[in-house]
mmCIF file of C-alpha atoms and ligand atoms in Angstrom:
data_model
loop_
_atom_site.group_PDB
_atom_site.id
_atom_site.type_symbol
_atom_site.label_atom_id
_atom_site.label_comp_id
_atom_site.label_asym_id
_atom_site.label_seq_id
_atom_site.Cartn_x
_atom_site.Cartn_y
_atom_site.Cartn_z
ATOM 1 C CA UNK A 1 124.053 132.796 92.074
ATOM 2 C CA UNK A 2 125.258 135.072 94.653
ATOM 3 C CA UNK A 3 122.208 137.924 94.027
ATOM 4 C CA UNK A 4 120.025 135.143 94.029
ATOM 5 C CA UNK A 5 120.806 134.388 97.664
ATOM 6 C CA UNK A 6 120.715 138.210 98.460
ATOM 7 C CA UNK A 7 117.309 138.471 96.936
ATOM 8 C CA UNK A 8 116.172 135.313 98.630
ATOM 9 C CA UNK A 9 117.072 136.787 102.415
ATOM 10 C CA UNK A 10 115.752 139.861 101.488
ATOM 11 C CA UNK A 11 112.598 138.109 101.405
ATOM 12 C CA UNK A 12 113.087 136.631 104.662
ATOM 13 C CA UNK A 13 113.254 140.081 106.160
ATOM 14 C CA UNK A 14 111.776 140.178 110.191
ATOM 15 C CA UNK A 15 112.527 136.161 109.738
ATOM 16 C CA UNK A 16 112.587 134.997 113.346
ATOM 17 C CA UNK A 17 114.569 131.883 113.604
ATOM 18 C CA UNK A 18 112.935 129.420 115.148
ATOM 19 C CA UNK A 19 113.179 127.539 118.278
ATOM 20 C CA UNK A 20 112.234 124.342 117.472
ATOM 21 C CA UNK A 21 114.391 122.333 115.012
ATOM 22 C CA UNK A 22 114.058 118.654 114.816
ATOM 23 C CA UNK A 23 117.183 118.510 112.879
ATOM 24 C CA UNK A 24 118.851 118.556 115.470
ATOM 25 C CA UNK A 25 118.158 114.997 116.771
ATOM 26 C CA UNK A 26 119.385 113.485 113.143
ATOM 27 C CA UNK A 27 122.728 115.618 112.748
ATOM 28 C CA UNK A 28 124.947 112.517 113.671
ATOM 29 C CA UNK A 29 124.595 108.477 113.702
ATOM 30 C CA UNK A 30 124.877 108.213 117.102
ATOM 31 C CA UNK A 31 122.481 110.668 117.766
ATOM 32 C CA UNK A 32 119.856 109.032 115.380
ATOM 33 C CA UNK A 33 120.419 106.097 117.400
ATOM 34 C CA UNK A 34 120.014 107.386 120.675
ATOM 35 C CA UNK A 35 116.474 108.472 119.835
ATOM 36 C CA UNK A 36 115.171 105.598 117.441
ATOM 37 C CA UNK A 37 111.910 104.683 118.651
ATOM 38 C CA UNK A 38 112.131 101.020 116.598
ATOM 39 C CA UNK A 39 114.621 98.608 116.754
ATOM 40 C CA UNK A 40 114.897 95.550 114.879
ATOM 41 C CA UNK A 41 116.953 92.671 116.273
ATOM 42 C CA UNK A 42 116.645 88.941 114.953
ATOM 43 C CA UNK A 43 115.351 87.716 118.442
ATOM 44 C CA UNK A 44 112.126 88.250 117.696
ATOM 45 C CA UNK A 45 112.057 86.830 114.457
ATOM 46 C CA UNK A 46 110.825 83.626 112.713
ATOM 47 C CA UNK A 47 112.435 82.229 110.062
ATOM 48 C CA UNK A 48 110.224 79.685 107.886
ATOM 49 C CA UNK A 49 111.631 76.459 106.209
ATOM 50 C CA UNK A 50 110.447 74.398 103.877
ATOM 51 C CA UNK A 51 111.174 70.509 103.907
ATOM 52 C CA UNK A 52 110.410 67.894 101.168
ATOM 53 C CA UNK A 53 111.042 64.050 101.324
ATOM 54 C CA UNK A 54 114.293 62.853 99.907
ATOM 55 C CA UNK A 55 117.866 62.792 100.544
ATOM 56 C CA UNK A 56 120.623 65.497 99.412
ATOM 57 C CA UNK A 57 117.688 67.651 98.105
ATOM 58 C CA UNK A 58 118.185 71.239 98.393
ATOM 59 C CA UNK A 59 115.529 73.051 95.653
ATOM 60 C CA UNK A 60 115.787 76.423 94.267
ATOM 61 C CA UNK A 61 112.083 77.931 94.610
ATOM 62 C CA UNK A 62 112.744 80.041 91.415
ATOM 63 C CA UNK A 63 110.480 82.727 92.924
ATOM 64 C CA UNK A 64 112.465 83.311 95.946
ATOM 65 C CA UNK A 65 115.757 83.557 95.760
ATOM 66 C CA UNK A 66 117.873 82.289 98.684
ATOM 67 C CA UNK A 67 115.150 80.003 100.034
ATOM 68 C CA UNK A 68 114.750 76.323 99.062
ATOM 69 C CA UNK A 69 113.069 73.565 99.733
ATOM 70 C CA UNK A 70 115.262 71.114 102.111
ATOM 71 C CA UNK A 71 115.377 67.350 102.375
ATOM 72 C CA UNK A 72 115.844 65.877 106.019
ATOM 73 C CA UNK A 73 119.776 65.396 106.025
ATOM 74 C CA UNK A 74 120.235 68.725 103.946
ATOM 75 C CA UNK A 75 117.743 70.532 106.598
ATOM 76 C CA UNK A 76 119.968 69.594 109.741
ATOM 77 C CA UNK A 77 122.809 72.076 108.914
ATOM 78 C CA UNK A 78 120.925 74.529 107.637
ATOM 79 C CA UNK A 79 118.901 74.761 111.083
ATOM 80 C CA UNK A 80 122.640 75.081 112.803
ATOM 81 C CA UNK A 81 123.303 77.716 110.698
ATOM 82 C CA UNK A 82 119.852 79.333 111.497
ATOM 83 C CA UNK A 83 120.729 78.804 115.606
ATOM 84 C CA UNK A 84 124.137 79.899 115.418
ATOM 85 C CA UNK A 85 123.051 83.021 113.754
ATOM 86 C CA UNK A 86 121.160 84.036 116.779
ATOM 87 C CA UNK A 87 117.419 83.361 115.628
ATOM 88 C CA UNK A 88 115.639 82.332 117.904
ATOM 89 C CA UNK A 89 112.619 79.987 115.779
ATOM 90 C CA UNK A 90 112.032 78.343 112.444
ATOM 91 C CA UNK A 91 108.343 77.951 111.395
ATOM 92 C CA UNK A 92 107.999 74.431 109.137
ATOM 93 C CA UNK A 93 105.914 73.681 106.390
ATOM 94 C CA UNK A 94 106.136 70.057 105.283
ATOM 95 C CA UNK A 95 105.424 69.358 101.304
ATOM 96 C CA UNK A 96 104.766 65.422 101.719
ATOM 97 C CA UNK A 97 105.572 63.337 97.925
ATOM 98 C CA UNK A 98 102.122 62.340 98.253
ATOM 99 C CA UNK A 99 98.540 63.887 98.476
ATOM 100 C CA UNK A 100 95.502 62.793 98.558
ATOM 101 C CA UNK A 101 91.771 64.643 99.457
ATOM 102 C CA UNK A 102 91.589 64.543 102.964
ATOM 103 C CA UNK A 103 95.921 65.594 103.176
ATOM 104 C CA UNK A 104 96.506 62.222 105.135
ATOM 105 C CA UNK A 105 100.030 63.090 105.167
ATOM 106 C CA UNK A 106 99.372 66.056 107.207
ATOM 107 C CA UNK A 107 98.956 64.039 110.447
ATOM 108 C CA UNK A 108 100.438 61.003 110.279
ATOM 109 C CA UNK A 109 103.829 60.294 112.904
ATOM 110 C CA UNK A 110 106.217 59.509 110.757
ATOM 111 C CA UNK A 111 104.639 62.301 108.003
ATOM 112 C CA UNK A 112 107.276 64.729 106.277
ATOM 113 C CA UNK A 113 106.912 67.677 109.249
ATOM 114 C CA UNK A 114 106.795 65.394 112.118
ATOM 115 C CA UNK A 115 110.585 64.621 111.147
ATOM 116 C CA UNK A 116 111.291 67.552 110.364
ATOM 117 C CA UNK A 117 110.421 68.089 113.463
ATOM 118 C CA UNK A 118 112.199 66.099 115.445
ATOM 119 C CA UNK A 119 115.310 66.560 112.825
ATOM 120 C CA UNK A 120 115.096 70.251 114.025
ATOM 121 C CA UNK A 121 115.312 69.634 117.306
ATOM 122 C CA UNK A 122 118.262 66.585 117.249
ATOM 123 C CA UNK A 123 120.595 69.469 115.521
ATOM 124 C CA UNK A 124 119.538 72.773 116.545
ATOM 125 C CA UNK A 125 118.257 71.863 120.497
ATOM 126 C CA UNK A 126 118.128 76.010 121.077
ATOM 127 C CA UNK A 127 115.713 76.886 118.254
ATOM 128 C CA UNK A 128 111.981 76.964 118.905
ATOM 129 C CA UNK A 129 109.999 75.189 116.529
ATOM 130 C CA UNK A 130 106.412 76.317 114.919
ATOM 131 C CA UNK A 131 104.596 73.880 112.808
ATOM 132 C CA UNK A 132 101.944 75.332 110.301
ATOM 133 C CA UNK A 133 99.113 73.585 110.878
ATOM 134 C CA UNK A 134 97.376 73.970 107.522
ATOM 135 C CA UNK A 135 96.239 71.144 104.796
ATOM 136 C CA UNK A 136 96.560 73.109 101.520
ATOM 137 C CA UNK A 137 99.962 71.582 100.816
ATOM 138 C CA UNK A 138 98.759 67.798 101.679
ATOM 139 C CA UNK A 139 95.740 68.251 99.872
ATOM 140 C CA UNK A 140 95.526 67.207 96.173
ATOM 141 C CA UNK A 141 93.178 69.615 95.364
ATOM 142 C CA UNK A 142 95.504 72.295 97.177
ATOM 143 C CA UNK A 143 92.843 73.668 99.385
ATOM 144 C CA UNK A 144 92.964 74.240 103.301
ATOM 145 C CA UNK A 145 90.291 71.796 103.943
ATOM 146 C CA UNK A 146 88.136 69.240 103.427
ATOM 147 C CA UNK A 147 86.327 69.778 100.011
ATOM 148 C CA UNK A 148 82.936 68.563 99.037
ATOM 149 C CA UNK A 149 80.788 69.607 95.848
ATOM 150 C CA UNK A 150 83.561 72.180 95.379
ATOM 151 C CA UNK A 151 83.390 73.912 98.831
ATOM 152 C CA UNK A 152 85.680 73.860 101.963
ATOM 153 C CA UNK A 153 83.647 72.574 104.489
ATOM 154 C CA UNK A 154 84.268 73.988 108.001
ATOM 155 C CA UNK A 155 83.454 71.279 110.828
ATOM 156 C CA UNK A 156 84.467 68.344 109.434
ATOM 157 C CA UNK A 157 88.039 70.237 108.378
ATOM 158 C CA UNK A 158 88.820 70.567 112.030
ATOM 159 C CA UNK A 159 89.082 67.196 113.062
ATOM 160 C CA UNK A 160 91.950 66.808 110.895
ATOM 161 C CA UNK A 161 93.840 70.503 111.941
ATOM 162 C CA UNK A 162 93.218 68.867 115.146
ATOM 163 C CA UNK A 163 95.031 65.746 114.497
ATOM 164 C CA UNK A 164 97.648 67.795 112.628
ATOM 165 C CA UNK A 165 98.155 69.748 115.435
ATOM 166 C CA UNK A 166 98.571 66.865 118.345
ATOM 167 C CA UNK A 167 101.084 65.187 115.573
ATOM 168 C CA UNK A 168 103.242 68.153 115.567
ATOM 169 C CA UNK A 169 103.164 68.478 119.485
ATOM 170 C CA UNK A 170 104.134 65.003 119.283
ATOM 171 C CA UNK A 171 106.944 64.828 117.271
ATOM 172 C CA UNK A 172 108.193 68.064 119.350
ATOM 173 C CA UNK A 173 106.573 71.067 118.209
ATOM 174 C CA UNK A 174 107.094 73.808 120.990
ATOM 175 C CA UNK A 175 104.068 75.676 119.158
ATOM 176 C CA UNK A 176 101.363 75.533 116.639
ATOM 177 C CA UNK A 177 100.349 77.912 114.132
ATOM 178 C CA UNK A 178 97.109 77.419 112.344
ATOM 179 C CA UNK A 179 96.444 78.910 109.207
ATOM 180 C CA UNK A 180 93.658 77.342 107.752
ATOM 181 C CA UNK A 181 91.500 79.989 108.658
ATOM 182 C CA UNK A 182 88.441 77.474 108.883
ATOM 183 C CA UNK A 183 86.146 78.721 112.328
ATOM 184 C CA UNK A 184 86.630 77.664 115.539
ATOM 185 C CA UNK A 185 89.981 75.804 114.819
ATOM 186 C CA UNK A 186 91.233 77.472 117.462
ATOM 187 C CA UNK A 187 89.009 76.244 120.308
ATOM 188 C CA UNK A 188 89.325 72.629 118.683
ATOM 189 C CA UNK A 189 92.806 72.664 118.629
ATOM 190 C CA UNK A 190 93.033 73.608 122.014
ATOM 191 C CA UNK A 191 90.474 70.915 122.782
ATOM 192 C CA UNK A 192 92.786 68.816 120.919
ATOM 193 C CA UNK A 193 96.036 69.825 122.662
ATOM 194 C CA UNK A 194 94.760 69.508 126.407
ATOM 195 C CA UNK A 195 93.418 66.259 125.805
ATOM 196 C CA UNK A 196 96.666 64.943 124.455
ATOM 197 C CA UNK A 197 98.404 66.435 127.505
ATOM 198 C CA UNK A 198 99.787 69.336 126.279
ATOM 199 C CA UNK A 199 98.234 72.499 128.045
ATOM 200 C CA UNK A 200 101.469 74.112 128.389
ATOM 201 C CA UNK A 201 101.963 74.406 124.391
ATOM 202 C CA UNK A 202 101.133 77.906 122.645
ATOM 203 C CA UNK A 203 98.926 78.657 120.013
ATOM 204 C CA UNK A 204 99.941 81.057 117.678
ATOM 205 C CA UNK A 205 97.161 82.133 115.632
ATOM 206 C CA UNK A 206 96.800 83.505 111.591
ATOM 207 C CA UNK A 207 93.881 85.185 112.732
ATOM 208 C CA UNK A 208 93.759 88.118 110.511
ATOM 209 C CA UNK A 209 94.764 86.697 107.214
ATOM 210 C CA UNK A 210 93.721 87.945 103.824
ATOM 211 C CA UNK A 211 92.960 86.191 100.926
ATOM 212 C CA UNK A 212 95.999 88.126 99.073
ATOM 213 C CA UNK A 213 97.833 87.811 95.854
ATOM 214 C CA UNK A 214 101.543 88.428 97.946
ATOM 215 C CA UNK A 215 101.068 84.379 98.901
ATOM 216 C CA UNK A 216 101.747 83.755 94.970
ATOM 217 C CA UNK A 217 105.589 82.756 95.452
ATOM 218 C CA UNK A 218 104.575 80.610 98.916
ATOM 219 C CA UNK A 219 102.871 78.546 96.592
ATOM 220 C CA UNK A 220 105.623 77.386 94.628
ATOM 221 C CA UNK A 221 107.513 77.176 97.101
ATOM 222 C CA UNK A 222 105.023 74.994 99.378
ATOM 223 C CA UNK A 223 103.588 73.555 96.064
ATOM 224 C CA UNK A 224 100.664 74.340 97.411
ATOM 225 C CA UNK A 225 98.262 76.158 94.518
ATOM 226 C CA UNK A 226 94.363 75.577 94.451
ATOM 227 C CA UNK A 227 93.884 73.196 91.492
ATOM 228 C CA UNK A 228 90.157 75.075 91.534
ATOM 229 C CA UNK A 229 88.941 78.592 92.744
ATOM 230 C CA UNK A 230 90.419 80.430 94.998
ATOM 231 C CA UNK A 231 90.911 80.768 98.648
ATOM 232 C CA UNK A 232 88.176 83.589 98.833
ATOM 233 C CA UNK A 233 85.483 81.657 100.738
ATOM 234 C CA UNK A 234 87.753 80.891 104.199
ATOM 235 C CA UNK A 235 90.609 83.140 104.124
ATOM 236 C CA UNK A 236 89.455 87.670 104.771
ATOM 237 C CA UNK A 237 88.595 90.234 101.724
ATOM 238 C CA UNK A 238 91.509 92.826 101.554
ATOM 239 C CA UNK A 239 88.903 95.483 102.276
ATOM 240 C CA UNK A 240 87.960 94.810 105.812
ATOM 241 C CA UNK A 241 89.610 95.820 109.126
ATOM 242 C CA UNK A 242 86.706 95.762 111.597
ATOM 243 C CA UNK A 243 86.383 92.197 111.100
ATOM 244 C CA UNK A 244 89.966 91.403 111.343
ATOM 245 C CA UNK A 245 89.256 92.419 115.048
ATOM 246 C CA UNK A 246 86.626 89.947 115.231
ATOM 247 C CA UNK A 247 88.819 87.252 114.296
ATOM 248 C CA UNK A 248 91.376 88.309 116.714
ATOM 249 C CA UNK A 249 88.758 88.569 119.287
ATOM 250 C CA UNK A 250 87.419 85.078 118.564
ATOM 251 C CA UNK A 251 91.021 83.618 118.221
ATOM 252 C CA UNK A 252 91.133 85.081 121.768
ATOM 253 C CA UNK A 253 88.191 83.512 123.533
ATOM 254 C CA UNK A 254 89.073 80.298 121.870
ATOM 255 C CA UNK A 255 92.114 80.111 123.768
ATOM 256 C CA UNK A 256 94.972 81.451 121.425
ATOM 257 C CA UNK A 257 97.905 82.909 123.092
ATOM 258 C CA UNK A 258 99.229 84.710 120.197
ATOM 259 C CA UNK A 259 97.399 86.666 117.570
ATOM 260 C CA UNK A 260 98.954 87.214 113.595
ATOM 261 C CA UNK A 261 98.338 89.637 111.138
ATOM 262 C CA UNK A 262 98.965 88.407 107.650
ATOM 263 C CA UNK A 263 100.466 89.404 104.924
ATOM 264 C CA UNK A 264 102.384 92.345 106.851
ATOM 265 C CA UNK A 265 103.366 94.821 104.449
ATOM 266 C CA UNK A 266 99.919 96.095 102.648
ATOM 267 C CA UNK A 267 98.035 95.439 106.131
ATOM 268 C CA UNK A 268 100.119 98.211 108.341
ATOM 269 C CA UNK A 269 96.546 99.520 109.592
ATOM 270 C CA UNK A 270 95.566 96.564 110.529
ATOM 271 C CA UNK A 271 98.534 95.431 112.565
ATOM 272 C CA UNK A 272 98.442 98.621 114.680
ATOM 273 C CA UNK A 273 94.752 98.556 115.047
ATOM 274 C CA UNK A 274 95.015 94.858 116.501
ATOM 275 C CA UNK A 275 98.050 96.221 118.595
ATOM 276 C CA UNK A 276 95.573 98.324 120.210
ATOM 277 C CA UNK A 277 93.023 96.108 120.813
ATOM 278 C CA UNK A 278 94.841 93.101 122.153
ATOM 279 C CA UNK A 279 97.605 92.603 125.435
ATOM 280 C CA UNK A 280 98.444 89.318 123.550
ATOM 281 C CA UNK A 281 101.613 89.391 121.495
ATOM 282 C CA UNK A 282 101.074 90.344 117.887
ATOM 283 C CA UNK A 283 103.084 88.442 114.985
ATOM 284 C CA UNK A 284 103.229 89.686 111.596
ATOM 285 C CA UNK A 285 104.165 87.399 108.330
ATOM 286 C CA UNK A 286 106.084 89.002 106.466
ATOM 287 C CA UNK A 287 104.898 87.059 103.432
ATOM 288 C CA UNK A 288 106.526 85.506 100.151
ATOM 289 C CA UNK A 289 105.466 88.125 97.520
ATOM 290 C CA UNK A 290 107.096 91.443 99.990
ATOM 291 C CA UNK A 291 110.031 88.956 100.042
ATOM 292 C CA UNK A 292 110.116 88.541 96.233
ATOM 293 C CA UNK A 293 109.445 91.956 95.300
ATOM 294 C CA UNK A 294 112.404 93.332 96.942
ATOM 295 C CA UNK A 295 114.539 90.507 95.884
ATOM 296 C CA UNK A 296 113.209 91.134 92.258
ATOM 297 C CA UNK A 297 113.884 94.726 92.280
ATOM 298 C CA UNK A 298 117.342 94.837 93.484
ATOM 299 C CA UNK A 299 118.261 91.745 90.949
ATOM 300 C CA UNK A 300 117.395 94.631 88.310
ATOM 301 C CA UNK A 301 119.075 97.334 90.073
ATOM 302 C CA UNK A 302 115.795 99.393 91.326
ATOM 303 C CA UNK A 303 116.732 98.863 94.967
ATOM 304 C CA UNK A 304 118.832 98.705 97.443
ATOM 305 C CA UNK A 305 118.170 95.155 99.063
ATOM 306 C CA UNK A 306 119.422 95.707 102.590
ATOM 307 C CA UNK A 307 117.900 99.258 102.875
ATOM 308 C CA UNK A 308 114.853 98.529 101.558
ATOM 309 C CA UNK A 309 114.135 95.234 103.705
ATOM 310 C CA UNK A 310 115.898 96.851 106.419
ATOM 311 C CA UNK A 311 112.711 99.606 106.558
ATOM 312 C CA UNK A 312 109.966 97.038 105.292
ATOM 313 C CA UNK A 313 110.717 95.027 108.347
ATOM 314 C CA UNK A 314 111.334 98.398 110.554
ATOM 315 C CA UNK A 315 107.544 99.365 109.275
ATOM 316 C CA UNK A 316 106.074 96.354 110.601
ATOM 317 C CA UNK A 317 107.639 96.759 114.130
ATOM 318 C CA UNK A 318 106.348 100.767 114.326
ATOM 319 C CA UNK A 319 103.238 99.258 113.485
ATOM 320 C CA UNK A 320 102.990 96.982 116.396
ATOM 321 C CA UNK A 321 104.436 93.717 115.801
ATOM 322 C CA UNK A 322 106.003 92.492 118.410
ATOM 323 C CA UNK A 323 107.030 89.165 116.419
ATOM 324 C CA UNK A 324 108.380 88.833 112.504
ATOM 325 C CA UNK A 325 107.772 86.199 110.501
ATOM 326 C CA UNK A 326 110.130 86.497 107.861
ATOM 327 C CA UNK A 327 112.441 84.786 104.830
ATOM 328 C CA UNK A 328 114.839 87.538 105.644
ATOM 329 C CA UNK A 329 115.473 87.028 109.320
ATOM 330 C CA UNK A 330 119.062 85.053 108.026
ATOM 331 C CA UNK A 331 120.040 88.234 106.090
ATOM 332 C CA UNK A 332 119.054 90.619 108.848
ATOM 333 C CA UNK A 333 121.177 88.924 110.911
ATOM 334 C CA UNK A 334 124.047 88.926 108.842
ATOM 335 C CA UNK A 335 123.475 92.935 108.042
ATOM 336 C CA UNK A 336 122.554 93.875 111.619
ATOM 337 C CA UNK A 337 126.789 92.330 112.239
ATOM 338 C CA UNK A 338 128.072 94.023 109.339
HETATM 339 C C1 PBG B 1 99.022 77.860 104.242
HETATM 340 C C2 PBG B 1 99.851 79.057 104.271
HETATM 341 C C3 PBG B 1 100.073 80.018 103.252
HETATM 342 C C4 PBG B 1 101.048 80.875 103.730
HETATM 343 C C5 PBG B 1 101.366 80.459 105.015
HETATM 344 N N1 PBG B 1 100.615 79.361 105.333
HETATM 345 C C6 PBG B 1 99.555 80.128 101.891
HETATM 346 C C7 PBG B 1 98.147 80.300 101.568
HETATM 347 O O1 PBG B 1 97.302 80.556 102.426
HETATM 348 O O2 PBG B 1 97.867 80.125 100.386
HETATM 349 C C8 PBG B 1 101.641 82.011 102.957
HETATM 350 C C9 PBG B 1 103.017 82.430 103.362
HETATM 351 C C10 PBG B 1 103.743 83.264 102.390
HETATM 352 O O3 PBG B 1 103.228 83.718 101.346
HETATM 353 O O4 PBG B 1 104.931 83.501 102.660
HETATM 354 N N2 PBG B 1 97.680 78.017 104.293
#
């Protein structure tokens, strides 16, 4: 052992040590922390719920551990909890106990979200509220929009969003979030909105999302599956970016006042290229499938849960994402206290 070190520096010989070594920044943990250039802190995270009809319901969604599906009375503490631990929104999807073709329940005032709603905002007065405004989990056929002859149409889908949309303001929504990904929904929802009185209420857009396979738990969870095809005919192909800057562009001139990339974790390049091209904040969902993956692999062993969510989520701020939608935000805020 000991020649072997001799012979090694012998090698080295006329070595001159260098000047530079960025080691020297990552000897200690407060040192490492003085120079982070990303932070993560739950204020700027979303936390998504899921509410069905019912009473005393609280579901396992077998694909995601730790999230469920919440009936009204159940959803009230669990929003509390949500305040209290210092995030600062929820983003609701309502699964109504009834669908039909045109996703009726989507936009009616007393529907499932609309009292969620308003549930939301009786117990947790603090927390910001997001609706989706989507159909796919109204629908009976499971699809985002209005479906004739086995296609989405586009135009006549947005007079629903739209009346999804004023619903949610209604019943209390501080913002919308439509992720339909029909054209133009936007600019109708906007329409929409200012009509109804409600300039003042944000629009925070899924512009960039991909038609992607990590939505596979979100649809158990949101009961939400096509019953036919596939979503490959509204929502982007995994290959582009260019045109996910056209969407975000288009989002823009329609009126939307936030921008989302979606999912978050395969789409890194994309995030930081919209960073770039927008002033408007950037969200990124953090979607279902990154969430199962890691909760999957540390259920066998193969990872370390906190660290490896820790620097998933960490990776989507150096990106550019100014705002995380996320089913982790609860633990982050338990593991940024610990
Ligand atoms: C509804 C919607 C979906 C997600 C958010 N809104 C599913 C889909 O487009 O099929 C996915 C969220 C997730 O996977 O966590 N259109």
């Amino acid at each position: 052992m000991a020649t072997q070190s001799v012979e090694r520096q012998t090698l080295l010989q006329g070595f001159v040590p260098p000047v530079h070594r960025p080691r020297r920044l990552r000897g200690s943990a407060v040192m490492r922390e003085l120079v982070a250039e990303t932070r993560l802190d739950v204020a700027s995270m979303i936390y998504p719920l899921f509410v069905v009809e019912g009473r005393g319901v609280k579901n396992d969604i077998g694909s995601m551990p730790g999230v469920y599906q919440w009936s009204l009375d159940q959803l009230a503490g669990e929003v509390r909890e949500v305040e209290s631990a210092g995030i600062p929104a929820v983003l609701l999807f309502g699964i109504p106990s009834h669908k039909d073709e045109w996703g009726t329940e989507a936009y009616r005032r007393d529907g499932i979200v609309q009292r969620a709603i308003a549930t939301v905002k009786e117990h947790a007065p603090k927390l910001m509220v997001v609706a989706d405004v989507c159909l796919c989990e109204y629908t009976s056929h499971g699809h985002c929009g209005v479906v004739e002859g086995g296609r989405v149409l586009n135009d006549p889908t947005l007079e629903l969003l739209a009346r999804t949309a004023v619903s949610q303001v209604e019943a209390g929504a501080d913002m919308v979030a439509p992720s339909d990904m029909m054209d133009a929904r936007v600019r109708a929802i906007r329409q929409a909105l200012d009509e109804a009185g409600f300039n003042e209420t944000p629009i925070m857009a899924y512009s960039a999302k991909y038609a992607s396979a990590f939505y596979g738990p979100f649809r158990e969870a949101a009961e939400s599956a096509p019953q036919f095809g596939d979503r490959r005919a509204y929502q982007m192909d995994p290959t582009n970016v260019r045109e996910a800057l056209k969407e975000v562009e288009l989002d823009i001139q329609e009126g939307a006042d936030m921008v989302m990339v979606k999912p978050a974790l395969a789409y890194l390049d994309v995030i930081a290229r919209v960073r770039d091209a927008v002033k408007l904040p950037v969200a990124a969902y953090n979607v279902s499938g990154e969430y199962s993956m890691v909760k999957a692999a540390a259920r066998l062993g193969w990872l370390e849960e906190k660290r490896a969510a820790l620097e998933i989520l960490t990776a989507i701020k150096r990106a550019g994402a100014d705002i995380i939608i996320t089913y982790f935000a609860k633990d982050v805020a338990r593991w940024l206290d610990e």
